[in-house]
Short mmCIF file of C-alpha atoms in Angstrom, two decimals:
data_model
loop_
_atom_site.label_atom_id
_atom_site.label_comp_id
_atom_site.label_asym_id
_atom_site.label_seq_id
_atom_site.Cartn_x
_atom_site.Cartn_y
_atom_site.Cartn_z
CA UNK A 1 -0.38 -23.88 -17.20
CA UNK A 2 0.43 -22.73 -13.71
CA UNK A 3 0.62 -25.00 -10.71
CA UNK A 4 0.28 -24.08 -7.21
CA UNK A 5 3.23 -24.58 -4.81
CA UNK A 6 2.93 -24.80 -1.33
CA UNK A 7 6.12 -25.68 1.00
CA UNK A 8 6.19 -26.83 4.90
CA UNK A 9 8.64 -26.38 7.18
CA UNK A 10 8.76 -30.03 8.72
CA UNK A 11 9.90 -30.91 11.82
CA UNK A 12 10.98 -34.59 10.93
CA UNK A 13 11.52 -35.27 6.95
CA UNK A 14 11.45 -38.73 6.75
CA UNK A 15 8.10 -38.97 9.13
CA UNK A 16 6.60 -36.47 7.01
CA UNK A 17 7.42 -37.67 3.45
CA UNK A 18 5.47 -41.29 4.48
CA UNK A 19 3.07 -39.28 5.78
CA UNK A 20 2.65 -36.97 2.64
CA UNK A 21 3.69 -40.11 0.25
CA UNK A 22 0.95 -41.86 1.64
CA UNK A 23 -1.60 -39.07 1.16
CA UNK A 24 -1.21 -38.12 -2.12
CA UNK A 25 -0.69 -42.33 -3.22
CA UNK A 26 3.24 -41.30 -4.65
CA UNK A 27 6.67 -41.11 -3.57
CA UNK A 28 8.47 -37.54 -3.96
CA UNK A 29 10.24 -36.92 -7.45
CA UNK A 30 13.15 -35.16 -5.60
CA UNK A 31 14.65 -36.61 -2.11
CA UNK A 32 17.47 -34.99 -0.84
CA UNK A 33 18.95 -35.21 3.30
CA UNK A 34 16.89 -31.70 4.21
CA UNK A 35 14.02 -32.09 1.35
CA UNK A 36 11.59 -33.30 -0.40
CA UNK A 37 9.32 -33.09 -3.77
CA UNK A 38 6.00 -33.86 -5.04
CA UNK A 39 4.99 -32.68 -9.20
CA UNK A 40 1.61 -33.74 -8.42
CA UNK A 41 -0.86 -33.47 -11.25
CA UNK A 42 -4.30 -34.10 -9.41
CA UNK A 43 -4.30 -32.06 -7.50
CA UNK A 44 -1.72 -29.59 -9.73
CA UNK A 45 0.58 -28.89 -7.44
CA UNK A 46 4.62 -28.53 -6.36
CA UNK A 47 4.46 -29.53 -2.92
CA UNK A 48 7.56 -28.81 -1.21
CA UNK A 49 8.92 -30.16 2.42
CA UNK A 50 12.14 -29.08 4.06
CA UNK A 51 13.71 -29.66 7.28
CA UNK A 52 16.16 -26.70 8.32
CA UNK A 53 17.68 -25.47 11.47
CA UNK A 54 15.88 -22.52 12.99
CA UNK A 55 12.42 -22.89 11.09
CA UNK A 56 9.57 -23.93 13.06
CA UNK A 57 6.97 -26.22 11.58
CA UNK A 58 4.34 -25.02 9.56
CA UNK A 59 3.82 -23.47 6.28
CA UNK A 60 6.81 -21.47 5.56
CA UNK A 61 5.19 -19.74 2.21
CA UNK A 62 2.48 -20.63 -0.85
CA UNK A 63 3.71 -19.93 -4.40
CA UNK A 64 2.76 -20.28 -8.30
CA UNK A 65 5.39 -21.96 -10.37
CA UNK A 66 5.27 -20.85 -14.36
CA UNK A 67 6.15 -22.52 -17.24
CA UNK A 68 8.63 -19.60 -18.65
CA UNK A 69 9.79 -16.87 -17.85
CA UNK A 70 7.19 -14.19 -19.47
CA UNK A 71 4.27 -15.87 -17.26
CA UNK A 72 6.89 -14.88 -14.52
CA UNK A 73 7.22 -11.08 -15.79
CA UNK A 74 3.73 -11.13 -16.31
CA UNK A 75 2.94 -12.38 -12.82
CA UNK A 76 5.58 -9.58 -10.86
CA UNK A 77 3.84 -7.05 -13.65
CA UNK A 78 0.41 -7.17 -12.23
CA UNK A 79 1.55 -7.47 -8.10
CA UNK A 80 3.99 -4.37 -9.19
CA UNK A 81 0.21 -2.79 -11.14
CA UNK A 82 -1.59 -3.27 -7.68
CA UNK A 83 1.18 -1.26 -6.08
CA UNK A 84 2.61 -4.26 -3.94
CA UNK A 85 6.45 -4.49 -3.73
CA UNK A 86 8.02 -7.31 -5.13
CA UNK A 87 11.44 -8.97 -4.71
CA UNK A 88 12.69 -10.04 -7.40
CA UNK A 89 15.57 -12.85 -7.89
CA UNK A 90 17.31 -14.06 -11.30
CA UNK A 91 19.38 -17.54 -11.39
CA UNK A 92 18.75 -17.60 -8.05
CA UNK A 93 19.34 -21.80 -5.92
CA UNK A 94 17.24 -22.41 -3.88
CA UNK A 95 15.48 -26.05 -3.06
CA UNK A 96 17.97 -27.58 -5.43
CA UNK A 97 16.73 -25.74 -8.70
CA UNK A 98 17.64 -22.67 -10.53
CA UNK A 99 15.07 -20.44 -10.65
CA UNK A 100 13.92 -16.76 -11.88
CA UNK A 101 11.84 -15.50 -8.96
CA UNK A 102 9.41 -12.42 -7.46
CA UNK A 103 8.23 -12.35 -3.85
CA UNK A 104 5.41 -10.69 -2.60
CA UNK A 105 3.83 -10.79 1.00
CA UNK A 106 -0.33 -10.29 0.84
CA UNK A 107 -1.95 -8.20 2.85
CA UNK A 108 -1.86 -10.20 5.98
CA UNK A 109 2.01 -11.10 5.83
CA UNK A 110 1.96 -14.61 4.19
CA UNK A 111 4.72 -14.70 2.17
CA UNK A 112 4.27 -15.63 -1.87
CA UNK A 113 6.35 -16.35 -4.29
CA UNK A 114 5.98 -16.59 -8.13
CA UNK A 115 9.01 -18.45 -10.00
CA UNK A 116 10.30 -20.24 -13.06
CA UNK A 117 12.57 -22.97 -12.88
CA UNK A 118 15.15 -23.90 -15.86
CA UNK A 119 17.64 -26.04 -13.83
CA UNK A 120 18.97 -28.37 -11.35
CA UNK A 121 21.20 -27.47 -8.36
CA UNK A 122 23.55 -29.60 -5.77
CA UNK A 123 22.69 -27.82 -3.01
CA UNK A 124 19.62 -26.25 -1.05
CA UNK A 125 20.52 -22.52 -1.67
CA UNK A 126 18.99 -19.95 0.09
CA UNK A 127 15.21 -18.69 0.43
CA UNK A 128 14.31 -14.69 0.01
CA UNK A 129 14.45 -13.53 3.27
CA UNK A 130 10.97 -12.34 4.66
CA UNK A 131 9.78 -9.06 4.49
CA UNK A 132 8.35 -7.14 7.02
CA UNK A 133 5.27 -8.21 7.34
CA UNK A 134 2.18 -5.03 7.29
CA UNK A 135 0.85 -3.83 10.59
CA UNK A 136 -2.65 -6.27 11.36
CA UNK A 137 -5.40 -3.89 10.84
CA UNK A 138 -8.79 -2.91 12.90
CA UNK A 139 -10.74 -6.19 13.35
CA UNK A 140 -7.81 -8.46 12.60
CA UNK A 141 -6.90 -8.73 16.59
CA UNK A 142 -3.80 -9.73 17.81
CA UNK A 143 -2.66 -12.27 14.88
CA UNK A 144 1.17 -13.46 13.81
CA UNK A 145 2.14 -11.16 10.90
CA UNK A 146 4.51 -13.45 8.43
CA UNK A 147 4.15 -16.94 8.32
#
């Protein structure tokens, strides 16, 4: 089964994990100085909060996490099918996990990324840098490209 992920760029952690602790009725399942980690099952979901120098707060990008690594293939196969470029990452650390990875941005910029996860790391790691984000298109006015 696939779970949604979603991860904020937070301007305070510890504010915002009793703020998200106390919505979803849980504490995170992974704390660390510049993170933090919801499994939630209703609703199904990896919610992920970091606070890092230079990101502003916000969403910094939506995801799908997959149970192995052909659901990831599969995933990359089809956004590859629709003609979108992917980045892909193997073994790569990032939010203190070892993960197999594809990035995509959608048509308006916001950056996606699929991933399996088959480990544990000590440290953050590094996110997939952003892509350049399309041109906005007629009717879509004067709107930030990559979130």
């Amino acid at each position: 089964m696939k779970r949604l992920h979603v991860h904020i760029a937070v301007d305070d952690l510890n504010t915002s994990i009793g703020f998200y602790s106390t919505l979803f009725g849980t504490q995170p399942s992974v704390v660390k100085p510049d993170y933090a980690k919801w499994m939630l099952e209703d609703p199904k979901v990896n919610l992920a909060i970091s606070q890092r120098d230079g990101r502003s707060g916000g969403v910094d990008h939506l995801g799908v996490q997959v149970e192995t690594d052909d659901e990831l293939r599969e995933l990359a196969s089809r956004l590859k099918a629709a003609g979108e470029r992917t980045r892909d990452e193997e073994a790569a650390t990032c939010c203190y996990a070892r993960s197999n990875k594809s990035w995509v941005n959608d048509p308006s910029g916001v950056r996606w990324e699929t991933f399996f996860t088959f480990g544990d790391a000590t440290s953050y790691g590094e996110d997939a840098p952003a892509a350049e984000a399309p041109a906005p298109q007629a009717g879509c006015g004067a709107r930030a490209g990559c979130c």
